[in-house]
CSV table of C-alpha atoms in Angstrom, one decimal:
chain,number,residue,atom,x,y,z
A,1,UNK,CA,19.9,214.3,-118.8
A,2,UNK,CA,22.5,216.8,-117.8
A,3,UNK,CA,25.2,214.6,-117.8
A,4,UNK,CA,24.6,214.6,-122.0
A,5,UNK,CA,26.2,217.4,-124.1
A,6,UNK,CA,23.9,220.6,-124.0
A,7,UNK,CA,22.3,220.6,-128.2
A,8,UNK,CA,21.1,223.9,-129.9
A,9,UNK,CA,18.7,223.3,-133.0
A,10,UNK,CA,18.1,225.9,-135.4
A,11,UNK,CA,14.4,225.3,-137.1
A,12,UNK,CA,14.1,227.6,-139.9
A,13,UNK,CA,10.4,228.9,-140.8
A,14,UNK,CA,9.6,230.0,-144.4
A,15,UNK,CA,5.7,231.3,-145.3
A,16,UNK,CA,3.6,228.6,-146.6
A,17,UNK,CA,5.7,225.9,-145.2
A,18,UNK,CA,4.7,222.6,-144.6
A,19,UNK,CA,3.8,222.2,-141.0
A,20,UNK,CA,4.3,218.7,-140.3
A,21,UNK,CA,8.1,218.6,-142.0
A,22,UNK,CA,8.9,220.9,-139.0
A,23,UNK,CA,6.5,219.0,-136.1
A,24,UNK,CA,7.3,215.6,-136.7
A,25,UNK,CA,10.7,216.5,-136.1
A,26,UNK,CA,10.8,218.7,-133.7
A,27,UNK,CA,8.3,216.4,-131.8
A,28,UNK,CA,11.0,213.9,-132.2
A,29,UNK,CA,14.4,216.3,-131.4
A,30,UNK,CA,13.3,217.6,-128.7
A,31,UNK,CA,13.1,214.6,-126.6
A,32,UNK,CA,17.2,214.1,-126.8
A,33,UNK,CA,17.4,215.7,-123.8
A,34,UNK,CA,19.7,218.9,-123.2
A,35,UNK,CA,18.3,220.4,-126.5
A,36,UNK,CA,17.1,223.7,-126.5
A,37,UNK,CA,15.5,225.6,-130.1
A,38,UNK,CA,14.7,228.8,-131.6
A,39,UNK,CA,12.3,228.9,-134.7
A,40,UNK,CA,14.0,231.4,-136.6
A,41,UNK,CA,12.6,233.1,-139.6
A,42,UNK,CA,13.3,236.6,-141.4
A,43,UNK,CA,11.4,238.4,-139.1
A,44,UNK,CA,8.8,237.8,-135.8
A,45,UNK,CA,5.5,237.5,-137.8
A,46,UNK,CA,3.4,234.6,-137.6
A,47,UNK,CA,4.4,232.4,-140.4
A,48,UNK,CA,1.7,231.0,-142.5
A,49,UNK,CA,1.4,226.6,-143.0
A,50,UNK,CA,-0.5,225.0,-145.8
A,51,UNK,CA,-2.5,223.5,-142.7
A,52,UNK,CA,-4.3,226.7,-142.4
A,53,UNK,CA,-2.7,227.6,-138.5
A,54,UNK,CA,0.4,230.2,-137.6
A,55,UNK,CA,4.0,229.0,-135.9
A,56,UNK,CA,5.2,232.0,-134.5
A,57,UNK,CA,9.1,232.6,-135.0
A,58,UNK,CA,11.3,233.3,-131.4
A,59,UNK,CA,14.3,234.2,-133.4
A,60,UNK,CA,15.1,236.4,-136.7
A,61,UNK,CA,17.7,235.5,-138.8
A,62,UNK,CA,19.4,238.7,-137.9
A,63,UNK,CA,19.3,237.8,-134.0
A,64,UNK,CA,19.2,234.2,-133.9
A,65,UNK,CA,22.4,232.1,-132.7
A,66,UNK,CA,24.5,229.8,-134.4
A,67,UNK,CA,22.6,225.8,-133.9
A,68,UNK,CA,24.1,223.1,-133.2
A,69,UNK,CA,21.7,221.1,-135.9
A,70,UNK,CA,20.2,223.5,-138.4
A,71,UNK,CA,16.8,222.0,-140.0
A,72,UNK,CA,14.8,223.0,-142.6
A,73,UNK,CA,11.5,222.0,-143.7
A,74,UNK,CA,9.8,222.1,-146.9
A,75,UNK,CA,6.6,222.8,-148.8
A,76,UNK,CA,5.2,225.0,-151.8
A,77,UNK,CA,6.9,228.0,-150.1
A,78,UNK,CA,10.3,226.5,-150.3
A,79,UNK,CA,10.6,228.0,-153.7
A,80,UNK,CA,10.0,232.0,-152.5
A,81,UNK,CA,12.3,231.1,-149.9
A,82,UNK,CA,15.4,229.8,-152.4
A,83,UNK,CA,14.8,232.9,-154.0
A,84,UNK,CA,15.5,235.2,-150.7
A,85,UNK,CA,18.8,236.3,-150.6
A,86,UNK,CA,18.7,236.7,-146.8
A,87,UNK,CA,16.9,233.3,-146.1
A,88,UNK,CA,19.5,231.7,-148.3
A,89,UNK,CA,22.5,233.8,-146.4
A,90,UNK,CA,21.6,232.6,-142.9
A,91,UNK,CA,21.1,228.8,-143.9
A,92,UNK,CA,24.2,229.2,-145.8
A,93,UNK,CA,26.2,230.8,-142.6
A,94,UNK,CA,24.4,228.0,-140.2
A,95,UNK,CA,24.8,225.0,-142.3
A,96,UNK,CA,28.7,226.0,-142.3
A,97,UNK,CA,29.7,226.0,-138.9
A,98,UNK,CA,26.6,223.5,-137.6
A,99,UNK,CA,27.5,219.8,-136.6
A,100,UNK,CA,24.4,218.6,-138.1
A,101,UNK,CA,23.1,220.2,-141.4
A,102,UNK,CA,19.5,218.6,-141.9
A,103,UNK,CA,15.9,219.0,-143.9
A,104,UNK,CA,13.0,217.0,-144.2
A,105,UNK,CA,11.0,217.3,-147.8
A,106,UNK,CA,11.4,219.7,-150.2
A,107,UNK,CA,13.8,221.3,-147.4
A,108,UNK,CA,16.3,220.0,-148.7
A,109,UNK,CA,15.9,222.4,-152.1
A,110,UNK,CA,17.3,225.3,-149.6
A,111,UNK,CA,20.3,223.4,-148.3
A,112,UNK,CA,21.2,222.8,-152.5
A,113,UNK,CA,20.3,226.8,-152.7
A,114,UNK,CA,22.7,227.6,-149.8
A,115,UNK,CA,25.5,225.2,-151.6
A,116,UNK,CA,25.2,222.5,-148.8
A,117,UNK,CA,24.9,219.3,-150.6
A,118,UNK,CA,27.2,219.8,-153.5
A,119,UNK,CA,28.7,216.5,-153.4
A,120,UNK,CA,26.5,214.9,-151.0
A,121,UNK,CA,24.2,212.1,-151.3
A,122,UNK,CA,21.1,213.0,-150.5
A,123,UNK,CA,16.8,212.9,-150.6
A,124,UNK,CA,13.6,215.1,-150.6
A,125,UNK,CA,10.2,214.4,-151.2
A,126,UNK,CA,9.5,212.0,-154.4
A,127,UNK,CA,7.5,215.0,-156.4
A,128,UNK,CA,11.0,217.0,-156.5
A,129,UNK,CA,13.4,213.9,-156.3
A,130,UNK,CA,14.9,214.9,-160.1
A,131,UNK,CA,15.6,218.9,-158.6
A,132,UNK,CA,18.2,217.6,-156.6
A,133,UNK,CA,20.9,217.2,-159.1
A,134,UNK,CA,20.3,220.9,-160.0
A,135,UNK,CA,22.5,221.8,-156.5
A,136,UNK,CA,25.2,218.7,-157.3
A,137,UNK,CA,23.8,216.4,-154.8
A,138,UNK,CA,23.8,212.5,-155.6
A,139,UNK,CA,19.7,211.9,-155.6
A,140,UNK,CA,19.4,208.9,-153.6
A,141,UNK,CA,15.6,207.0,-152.9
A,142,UNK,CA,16.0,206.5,-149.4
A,143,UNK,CA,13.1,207.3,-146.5
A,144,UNK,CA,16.2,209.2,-144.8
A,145,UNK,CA,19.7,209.6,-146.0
A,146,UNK,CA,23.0,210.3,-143.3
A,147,UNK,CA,26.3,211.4,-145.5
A,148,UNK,CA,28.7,212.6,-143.4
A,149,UNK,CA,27.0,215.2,-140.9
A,150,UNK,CA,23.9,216.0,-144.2
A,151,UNK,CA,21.0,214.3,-143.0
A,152,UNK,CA,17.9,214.5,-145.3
A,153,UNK,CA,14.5,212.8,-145.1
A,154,UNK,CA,11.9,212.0,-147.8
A,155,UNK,CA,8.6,213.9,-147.7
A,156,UNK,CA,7.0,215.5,-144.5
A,157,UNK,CA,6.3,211.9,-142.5
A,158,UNK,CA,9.8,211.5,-143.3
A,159,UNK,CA,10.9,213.3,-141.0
A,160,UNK,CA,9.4,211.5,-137.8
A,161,UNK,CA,11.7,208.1,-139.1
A,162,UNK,CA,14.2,210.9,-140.0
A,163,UNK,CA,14.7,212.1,-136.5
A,164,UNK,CA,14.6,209.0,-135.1
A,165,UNK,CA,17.4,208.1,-136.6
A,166,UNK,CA,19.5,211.3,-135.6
A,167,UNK,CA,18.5,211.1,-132.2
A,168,UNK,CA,19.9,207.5,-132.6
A,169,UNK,CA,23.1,208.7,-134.4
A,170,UNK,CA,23.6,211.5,-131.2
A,171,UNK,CA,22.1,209.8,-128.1
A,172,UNK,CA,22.2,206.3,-129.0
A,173,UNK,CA,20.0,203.5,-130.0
A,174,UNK,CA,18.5,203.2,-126.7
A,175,UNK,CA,17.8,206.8,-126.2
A,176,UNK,CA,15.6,206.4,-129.7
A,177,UNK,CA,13.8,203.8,-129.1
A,178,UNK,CA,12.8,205.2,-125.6
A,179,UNK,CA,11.8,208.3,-127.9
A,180,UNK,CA,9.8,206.2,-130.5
A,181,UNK,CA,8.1,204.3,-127.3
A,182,UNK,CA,6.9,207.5,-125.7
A,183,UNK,CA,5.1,208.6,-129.3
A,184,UNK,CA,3.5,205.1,-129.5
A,185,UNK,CA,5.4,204.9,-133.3
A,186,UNK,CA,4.1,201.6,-134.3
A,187,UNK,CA,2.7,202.7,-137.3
A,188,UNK,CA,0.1,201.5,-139.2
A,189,UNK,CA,-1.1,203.0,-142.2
A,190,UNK,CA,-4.8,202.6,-143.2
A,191,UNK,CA,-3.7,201.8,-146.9
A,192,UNK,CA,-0.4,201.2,-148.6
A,193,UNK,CA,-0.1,204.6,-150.7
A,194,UNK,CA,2.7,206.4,-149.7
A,195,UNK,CA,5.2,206.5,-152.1
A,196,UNK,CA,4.3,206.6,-156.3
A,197,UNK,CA,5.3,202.9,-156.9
A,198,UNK,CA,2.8,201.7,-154.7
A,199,UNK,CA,-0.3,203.9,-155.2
A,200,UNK,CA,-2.6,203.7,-158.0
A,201,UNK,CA,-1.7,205.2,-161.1
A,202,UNK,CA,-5.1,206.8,-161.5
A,203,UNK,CA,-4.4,208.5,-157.9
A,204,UNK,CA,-0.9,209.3,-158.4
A,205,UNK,CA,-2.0,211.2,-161.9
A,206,UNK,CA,-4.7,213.1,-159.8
A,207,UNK,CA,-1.4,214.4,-157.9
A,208,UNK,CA,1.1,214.9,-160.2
A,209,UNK,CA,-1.9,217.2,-162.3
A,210,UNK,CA,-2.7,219.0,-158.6
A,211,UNK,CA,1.0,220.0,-158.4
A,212,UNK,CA,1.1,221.2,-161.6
A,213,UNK,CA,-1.6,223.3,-161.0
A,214,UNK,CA,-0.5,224.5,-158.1
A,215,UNK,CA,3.4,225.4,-158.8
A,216,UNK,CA,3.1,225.0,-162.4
A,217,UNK,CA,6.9,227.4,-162.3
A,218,UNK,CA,8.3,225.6,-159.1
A,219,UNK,CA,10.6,223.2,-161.8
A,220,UNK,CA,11.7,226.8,-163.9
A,221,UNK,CA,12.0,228.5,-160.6
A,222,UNK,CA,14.1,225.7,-159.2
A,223,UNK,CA,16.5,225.6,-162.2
A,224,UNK,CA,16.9,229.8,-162.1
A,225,UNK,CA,18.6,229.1,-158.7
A,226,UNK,CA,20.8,226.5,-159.2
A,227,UNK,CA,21.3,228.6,-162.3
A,228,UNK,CA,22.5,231.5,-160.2
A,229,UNK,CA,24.4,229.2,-157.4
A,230,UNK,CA,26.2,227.9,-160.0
A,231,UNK,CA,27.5,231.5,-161.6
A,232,UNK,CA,28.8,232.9,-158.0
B,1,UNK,CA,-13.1,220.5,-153.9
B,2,UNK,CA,-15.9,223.0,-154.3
B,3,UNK,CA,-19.1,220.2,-154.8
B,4,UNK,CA,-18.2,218.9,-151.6
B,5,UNK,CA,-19.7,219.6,-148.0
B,6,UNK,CA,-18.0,222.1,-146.5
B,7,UNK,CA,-16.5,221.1,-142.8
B,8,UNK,CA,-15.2,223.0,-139.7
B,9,UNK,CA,-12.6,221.4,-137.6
B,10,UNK,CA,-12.0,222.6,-133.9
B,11,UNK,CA,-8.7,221.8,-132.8
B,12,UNK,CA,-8.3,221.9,-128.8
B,13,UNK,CA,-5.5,223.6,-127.4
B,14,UNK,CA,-4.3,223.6,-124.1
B,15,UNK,CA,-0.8,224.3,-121.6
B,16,UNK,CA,1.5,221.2,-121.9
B,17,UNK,CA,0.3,220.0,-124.8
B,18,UNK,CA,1.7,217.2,-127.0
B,19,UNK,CA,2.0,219.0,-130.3
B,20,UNK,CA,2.4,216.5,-132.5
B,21,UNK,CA,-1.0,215.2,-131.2
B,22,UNK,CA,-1.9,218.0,-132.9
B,23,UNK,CA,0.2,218.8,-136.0
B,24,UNK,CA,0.0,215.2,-137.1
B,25,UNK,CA,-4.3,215.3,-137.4
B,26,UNK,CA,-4.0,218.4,-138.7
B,27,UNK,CA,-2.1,217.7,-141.6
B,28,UNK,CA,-4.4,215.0,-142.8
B,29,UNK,CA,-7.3,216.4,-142.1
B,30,UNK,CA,-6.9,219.8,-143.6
B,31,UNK,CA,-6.4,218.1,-147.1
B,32,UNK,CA,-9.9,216.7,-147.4
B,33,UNK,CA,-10.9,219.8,-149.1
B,34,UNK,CA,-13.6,222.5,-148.4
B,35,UNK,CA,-12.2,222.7,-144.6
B,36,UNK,CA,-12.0,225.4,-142.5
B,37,UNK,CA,-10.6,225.5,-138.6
B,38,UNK,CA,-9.9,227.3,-135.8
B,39,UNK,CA,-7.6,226.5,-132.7
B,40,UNK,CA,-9.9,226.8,-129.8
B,41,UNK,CA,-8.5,227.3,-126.0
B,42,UNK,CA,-9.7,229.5,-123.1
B,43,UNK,CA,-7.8,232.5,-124.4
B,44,UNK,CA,-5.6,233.5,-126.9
B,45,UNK,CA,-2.3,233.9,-125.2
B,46,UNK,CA,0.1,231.6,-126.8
B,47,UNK,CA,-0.5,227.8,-126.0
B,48,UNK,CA,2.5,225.8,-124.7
B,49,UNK,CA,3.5,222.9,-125.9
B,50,UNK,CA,6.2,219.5,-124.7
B,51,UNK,CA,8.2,220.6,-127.3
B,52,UNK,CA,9.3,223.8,-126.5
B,53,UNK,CA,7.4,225.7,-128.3
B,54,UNK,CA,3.8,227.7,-128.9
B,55,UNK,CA,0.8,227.8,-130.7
B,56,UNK,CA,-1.2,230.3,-131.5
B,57,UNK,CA,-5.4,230.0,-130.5
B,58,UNK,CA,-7.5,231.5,-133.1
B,59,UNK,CA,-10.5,231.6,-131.2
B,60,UNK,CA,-12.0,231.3,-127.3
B,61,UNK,CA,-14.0,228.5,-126.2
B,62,UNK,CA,-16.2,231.8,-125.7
B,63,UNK,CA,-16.3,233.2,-129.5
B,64,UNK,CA,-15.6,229.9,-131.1
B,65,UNK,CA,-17.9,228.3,-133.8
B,66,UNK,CA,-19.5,224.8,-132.8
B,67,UNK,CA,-17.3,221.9,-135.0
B,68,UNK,CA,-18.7,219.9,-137.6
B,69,UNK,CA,-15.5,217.7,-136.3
B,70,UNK,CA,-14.1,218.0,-132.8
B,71,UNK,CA,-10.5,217.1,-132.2
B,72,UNK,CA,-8.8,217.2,-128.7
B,73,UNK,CA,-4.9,216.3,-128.5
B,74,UNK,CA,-3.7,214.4,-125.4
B,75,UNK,CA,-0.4,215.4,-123.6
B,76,UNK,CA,1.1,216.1,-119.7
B,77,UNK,CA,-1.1,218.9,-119.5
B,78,UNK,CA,-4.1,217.1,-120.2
B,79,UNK,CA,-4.7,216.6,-116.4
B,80,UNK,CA,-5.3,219.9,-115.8
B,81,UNK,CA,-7.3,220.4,-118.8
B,82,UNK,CA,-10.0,217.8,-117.3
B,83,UNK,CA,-9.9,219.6,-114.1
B,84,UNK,CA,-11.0,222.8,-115.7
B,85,UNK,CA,-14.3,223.3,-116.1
B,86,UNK,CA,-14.8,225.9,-118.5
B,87,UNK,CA,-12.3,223.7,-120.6
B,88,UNK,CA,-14.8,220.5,-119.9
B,89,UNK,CA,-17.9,222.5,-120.8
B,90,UNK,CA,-16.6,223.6,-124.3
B,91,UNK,CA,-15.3,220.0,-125.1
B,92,UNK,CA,-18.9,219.0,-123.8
B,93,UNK,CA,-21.3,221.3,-125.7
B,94,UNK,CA,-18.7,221.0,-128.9
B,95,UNK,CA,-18.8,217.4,-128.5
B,96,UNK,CA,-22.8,217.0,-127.7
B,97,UNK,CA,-23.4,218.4,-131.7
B,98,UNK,CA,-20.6,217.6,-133.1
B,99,UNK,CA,-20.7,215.2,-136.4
B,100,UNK,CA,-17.4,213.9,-135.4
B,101,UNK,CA,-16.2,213.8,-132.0
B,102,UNK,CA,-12.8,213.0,-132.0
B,103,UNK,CA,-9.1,212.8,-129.8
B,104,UNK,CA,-5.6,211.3,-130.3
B,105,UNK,CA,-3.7,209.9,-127.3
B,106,UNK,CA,-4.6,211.1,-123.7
B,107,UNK,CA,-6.9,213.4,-125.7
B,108,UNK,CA,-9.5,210.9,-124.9
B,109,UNK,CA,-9.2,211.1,-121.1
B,110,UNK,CA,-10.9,214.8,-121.6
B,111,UNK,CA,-13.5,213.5,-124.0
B,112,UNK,CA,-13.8,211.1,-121.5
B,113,UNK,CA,-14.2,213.9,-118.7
B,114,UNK,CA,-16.5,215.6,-121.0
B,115,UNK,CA,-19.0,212.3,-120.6
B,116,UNK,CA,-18.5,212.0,-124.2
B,117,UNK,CA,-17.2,208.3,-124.2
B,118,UNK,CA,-19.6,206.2,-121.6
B,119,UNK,CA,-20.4,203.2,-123.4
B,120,UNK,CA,-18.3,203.9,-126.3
B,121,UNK,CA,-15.1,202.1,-127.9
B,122,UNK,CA,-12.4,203.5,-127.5
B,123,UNK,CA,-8.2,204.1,-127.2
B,124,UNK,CA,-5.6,206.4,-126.2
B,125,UNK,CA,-2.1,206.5,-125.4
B,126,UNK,CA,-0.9,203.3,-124.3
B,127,UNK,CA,0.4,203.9,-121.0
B,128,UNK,CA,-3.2,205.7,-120.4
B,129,UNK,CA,-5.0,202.6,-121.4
B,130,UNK,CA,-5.8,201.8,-117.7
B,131,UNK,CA,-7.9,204.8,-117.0
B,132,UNK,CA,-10.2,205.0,-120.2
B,133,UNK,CA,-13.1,202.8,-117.9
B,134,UNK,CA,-12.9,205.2,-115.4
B,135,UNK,CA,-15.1,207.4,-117.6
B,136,UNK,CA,-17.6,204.6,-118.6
B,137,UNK,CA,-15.5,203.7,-122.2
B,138,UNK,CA,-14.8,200.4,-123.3
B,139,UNK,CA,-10.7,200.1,-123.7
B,140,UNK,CA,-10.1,198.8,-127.1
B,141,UNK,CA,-6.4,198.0,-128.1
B,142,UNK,CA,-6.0,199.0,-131.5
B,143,UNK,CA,-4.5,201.9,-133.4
B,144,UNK,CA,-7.8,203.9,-133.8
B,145,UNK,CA,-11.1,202.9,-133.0
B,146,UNK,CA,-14.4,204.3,-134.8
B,147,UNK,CA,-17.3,203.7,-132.8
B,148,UNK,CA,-20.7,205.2,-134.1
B,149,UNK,CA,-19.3,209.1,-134.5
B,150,UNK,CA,-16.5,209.0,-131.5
B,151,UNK,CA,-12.7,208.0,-133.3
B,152,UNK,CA,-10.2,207.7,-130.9
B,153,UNK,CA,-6.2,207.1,-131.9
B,154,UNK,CA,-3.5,205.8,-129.6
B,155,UNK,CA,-0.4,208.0,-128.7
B,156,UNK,CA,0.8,210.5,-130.7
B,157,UNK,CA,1.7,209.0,-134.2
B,158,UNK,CA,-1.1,207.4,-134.0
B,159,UNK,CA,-3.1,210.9,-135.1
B,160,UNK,CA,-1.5,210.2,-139.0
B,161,UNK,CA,-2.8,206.4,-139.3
B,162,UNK,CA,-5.9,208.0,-137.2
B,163,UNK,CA,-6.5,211.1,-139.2
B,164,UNK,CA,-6.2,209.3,-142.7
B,165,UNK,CA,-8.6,206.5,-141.6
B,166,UNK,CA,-11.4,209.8,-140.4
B,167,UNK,CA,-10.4,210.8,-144.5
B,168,UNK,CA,-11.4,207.7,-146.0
B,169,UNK,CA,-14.4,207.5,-143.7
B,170,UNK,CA,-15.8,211.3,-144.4
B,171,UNK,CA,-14.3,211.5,-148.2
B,172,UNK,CA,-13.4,207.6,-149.4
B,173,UNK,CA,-10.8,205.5,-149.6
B,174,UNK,CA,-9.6,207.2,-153.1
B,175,UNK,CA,-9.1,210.6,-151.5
B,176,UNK,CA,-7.4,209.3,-148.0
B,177,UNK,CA,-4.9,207.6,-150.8
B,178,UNK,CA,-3.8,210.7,-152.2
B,179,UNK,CA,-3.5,212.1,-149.2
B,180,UNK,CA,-1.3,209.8,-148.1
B,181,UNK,CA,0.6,209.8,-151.1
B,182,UNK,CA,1.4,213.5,-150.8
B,183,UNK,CA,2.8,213.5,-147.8
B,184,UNK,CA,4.8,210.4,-148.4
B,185,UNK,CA,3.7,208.5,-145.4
B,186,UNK,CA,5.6,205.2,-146.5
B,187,UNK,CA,7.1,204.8,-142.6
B,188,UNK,CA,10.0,203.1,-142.5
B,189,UNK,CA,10.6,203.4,-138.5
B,190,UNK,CA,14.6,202.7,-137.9
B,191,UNK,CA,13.8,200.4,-135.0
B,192,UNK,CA,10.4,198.6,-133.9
B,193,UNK,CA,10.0,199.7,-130.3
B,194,UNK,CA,7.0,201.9,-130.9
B,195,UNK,CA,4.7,199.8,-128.1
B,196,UNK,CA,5.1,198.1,-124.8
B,197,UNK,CA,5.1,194.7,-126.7
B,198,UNK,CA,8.1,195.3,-129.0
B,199,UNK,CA,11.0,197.5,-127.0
B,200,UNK,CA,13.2,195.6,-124.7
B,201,UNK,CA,11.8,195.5,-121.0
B,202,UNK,CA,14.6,197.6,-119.7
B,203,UNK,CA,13.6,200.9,-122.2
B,204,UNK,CA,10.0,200.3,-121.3
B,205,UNK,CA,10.9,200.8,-117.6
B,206,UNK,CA,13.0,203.7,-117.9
B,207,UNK,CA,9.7,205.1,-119.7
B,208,UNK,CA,7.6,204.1,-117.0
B,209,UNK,CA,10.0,205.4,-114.3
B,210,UNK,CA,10.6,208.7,-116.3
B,211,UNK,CA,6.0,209.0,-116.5
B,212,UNK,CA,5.8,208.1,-112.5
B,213,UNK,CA,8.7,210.6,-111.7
B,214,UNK,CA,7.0,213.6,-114.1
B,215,UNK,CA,3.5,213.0,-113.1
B,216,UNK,CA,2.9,210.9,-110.2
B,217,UNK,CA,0.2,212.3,-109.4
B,218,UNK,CA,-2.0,211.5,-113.2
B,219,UNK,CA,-4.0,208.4,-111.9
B,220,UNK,CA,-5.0,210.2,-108.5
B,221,UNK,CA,-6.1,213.2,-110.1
B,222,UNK,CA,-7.9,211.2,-113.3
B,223,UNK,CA,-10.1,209.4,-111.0
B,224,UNK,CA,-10.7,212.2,-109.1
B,225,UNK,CA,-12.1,213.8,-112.0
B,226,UNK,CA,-13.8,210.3,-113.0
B,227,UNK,CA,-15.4,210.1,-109.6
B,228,UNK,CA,-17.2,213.9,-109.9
B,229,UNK,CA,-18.2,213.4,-113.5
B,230,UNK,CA,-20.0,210.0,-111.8
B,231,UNK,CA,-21.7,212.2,-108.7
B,232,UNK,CA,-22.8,214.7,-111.4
């Protein structure tokens, strides 16, 4: 591998973050060859998941170098995290000078709050789909969408076809399917529920009332943002 | 979620881990509701992981609360997990009252090591198939196998078709659904090369060479391990 071009990927870590929009990728990334990471977040604390563990940050946003791709994960603490001047600064200053500006999920909410999909197709996960066009990206339904070097993925298991298909865009369609050999990705899904057109609506109701429960101001939140991002 | 059973999920941890063995269980499993975990390993220095980066124990095998469900990740480092035997003992006591004794890809090989799969059904990683007899278990090729209370999934990825399946079986069908649904896992792999029956013969042999060259000494030391849990 070191005959390949030496990578450096930025993985930025908010609290309450979805775990598995950072994992599956980085599980995935990592396996390029030549790539090496920091986890960078505002400061070295443990940052806290919705799966009830700790990552722990090697990087603060004050220390932490320039990547080569940046990525950014989602979750319910995406929201705080668009509203943080300094988290917003750094993904703003990576995303301009990175050759790969990336998120998985509800990620990509903090790329539109950093200005980095303004005129860029792009997706998220299908509960915030319609916040997309707050930040003046094209909302496109796609498991993972490439325009020009913005790479976004749908929602958290997203991200595993997502990187996939960036290490295939880097390294090459052998190089991917060597990766997706070694993490036995032949999936097969117990039912077919994943997405809301294919669920039940009685189950996909049960969801749709959770979230609103649970971030019943993520939409107003969202909107006072893009509100702000457009007035600068 | 507060009418149902409450459970407690220990999570293995252990040096040269696969993460994603990990992460991708973990994600499913903590949404069945009233759940609580720890991430057990001998101590609680940082874990390290193929991916290049830590976890974070919450617990020893010495302080740790016995699991209602038991879940051991597979991984490089997995070899030197079986040969430890304070590691074996905790899996072995953990696994002995466990409701739900469970692993993901070479996860199994320390269940195994534990005793915890002679005469059982079972799977791991594909290219660890081979040595699942060593430890008395019937090979079984199939994403996840349920036999009695012992769930084993194959490598890696396999922990999300794995983990929903253990949700349907604890909490329903209904539940695993909405699961599913929320964390969009709708896969949509960009290529099919995810097992050693799909990718083209020259990828899997680069795999294979690229296993023999980083650890060519795994059979030797697994059935060294198989042969002492046998004399015990």
């Amino acid at each position: 591998m070191a005959s390949i071009p030496a990578l450096h990927i930025g993985f930025v870590l908010f609290p309450d973050m979805t775990q598995l929009d950072f994992t599956g990728p980085a599980q995935v990334l990592t396996r390029m060859g030549n790539t090496t990471i920091e986890l960078v977040a505002k400061s070295l604390d443990p940052v806290s998941t919705d799966a009830g563990f700790t990552l722990q940050p090697t990087a603060t946003f004050a220390a932490a170098r320039m990547p080569d791709i940046l990525f950014v994960p989602g979750g319910f603490g995406v929201v705080p995290a668009m509203e943080d001047a300094e988290t917003v600064a750094w993904v703003r200053q990576a995303g301009e000078q990175a050759q790969w500006v990336t998120a998985v999920c509800t990620g990509a909410l903090l790329l539109g709050a950093a200005g980095l999909l303004k005129g860029y197709r792009a997706t998220t996960h299908w509960a915030s789909h319609h916040s997309l066009a707050l930040f003046g990206a094209e909302p496109v339904h796609e498991r993972y969408v490439f325009d020009r070097n913005r790479v976004t993925g749908g929602g958290v298991t997203a991200g595993i076809d997502f990187g996939l298909a960036l290490v295939a865009a880097i390294r090459g369609d052998d190089h991917a399917k060597f990766v997706q050999l070694s993490i036995e990705y032949d999936p097969q899904p117990p039912f077919d529920a994943g997405s809301p057109d294919k669920v039940e609506p009685d189950i996909l109701d049960r969801y749709k009332k959770m979230v609103a429960r649970m971030a019943s101001d993520r939409d107003a939140r969202t909107r006072a943002v893009a509100e702000k991002l457009s007035a600068s």
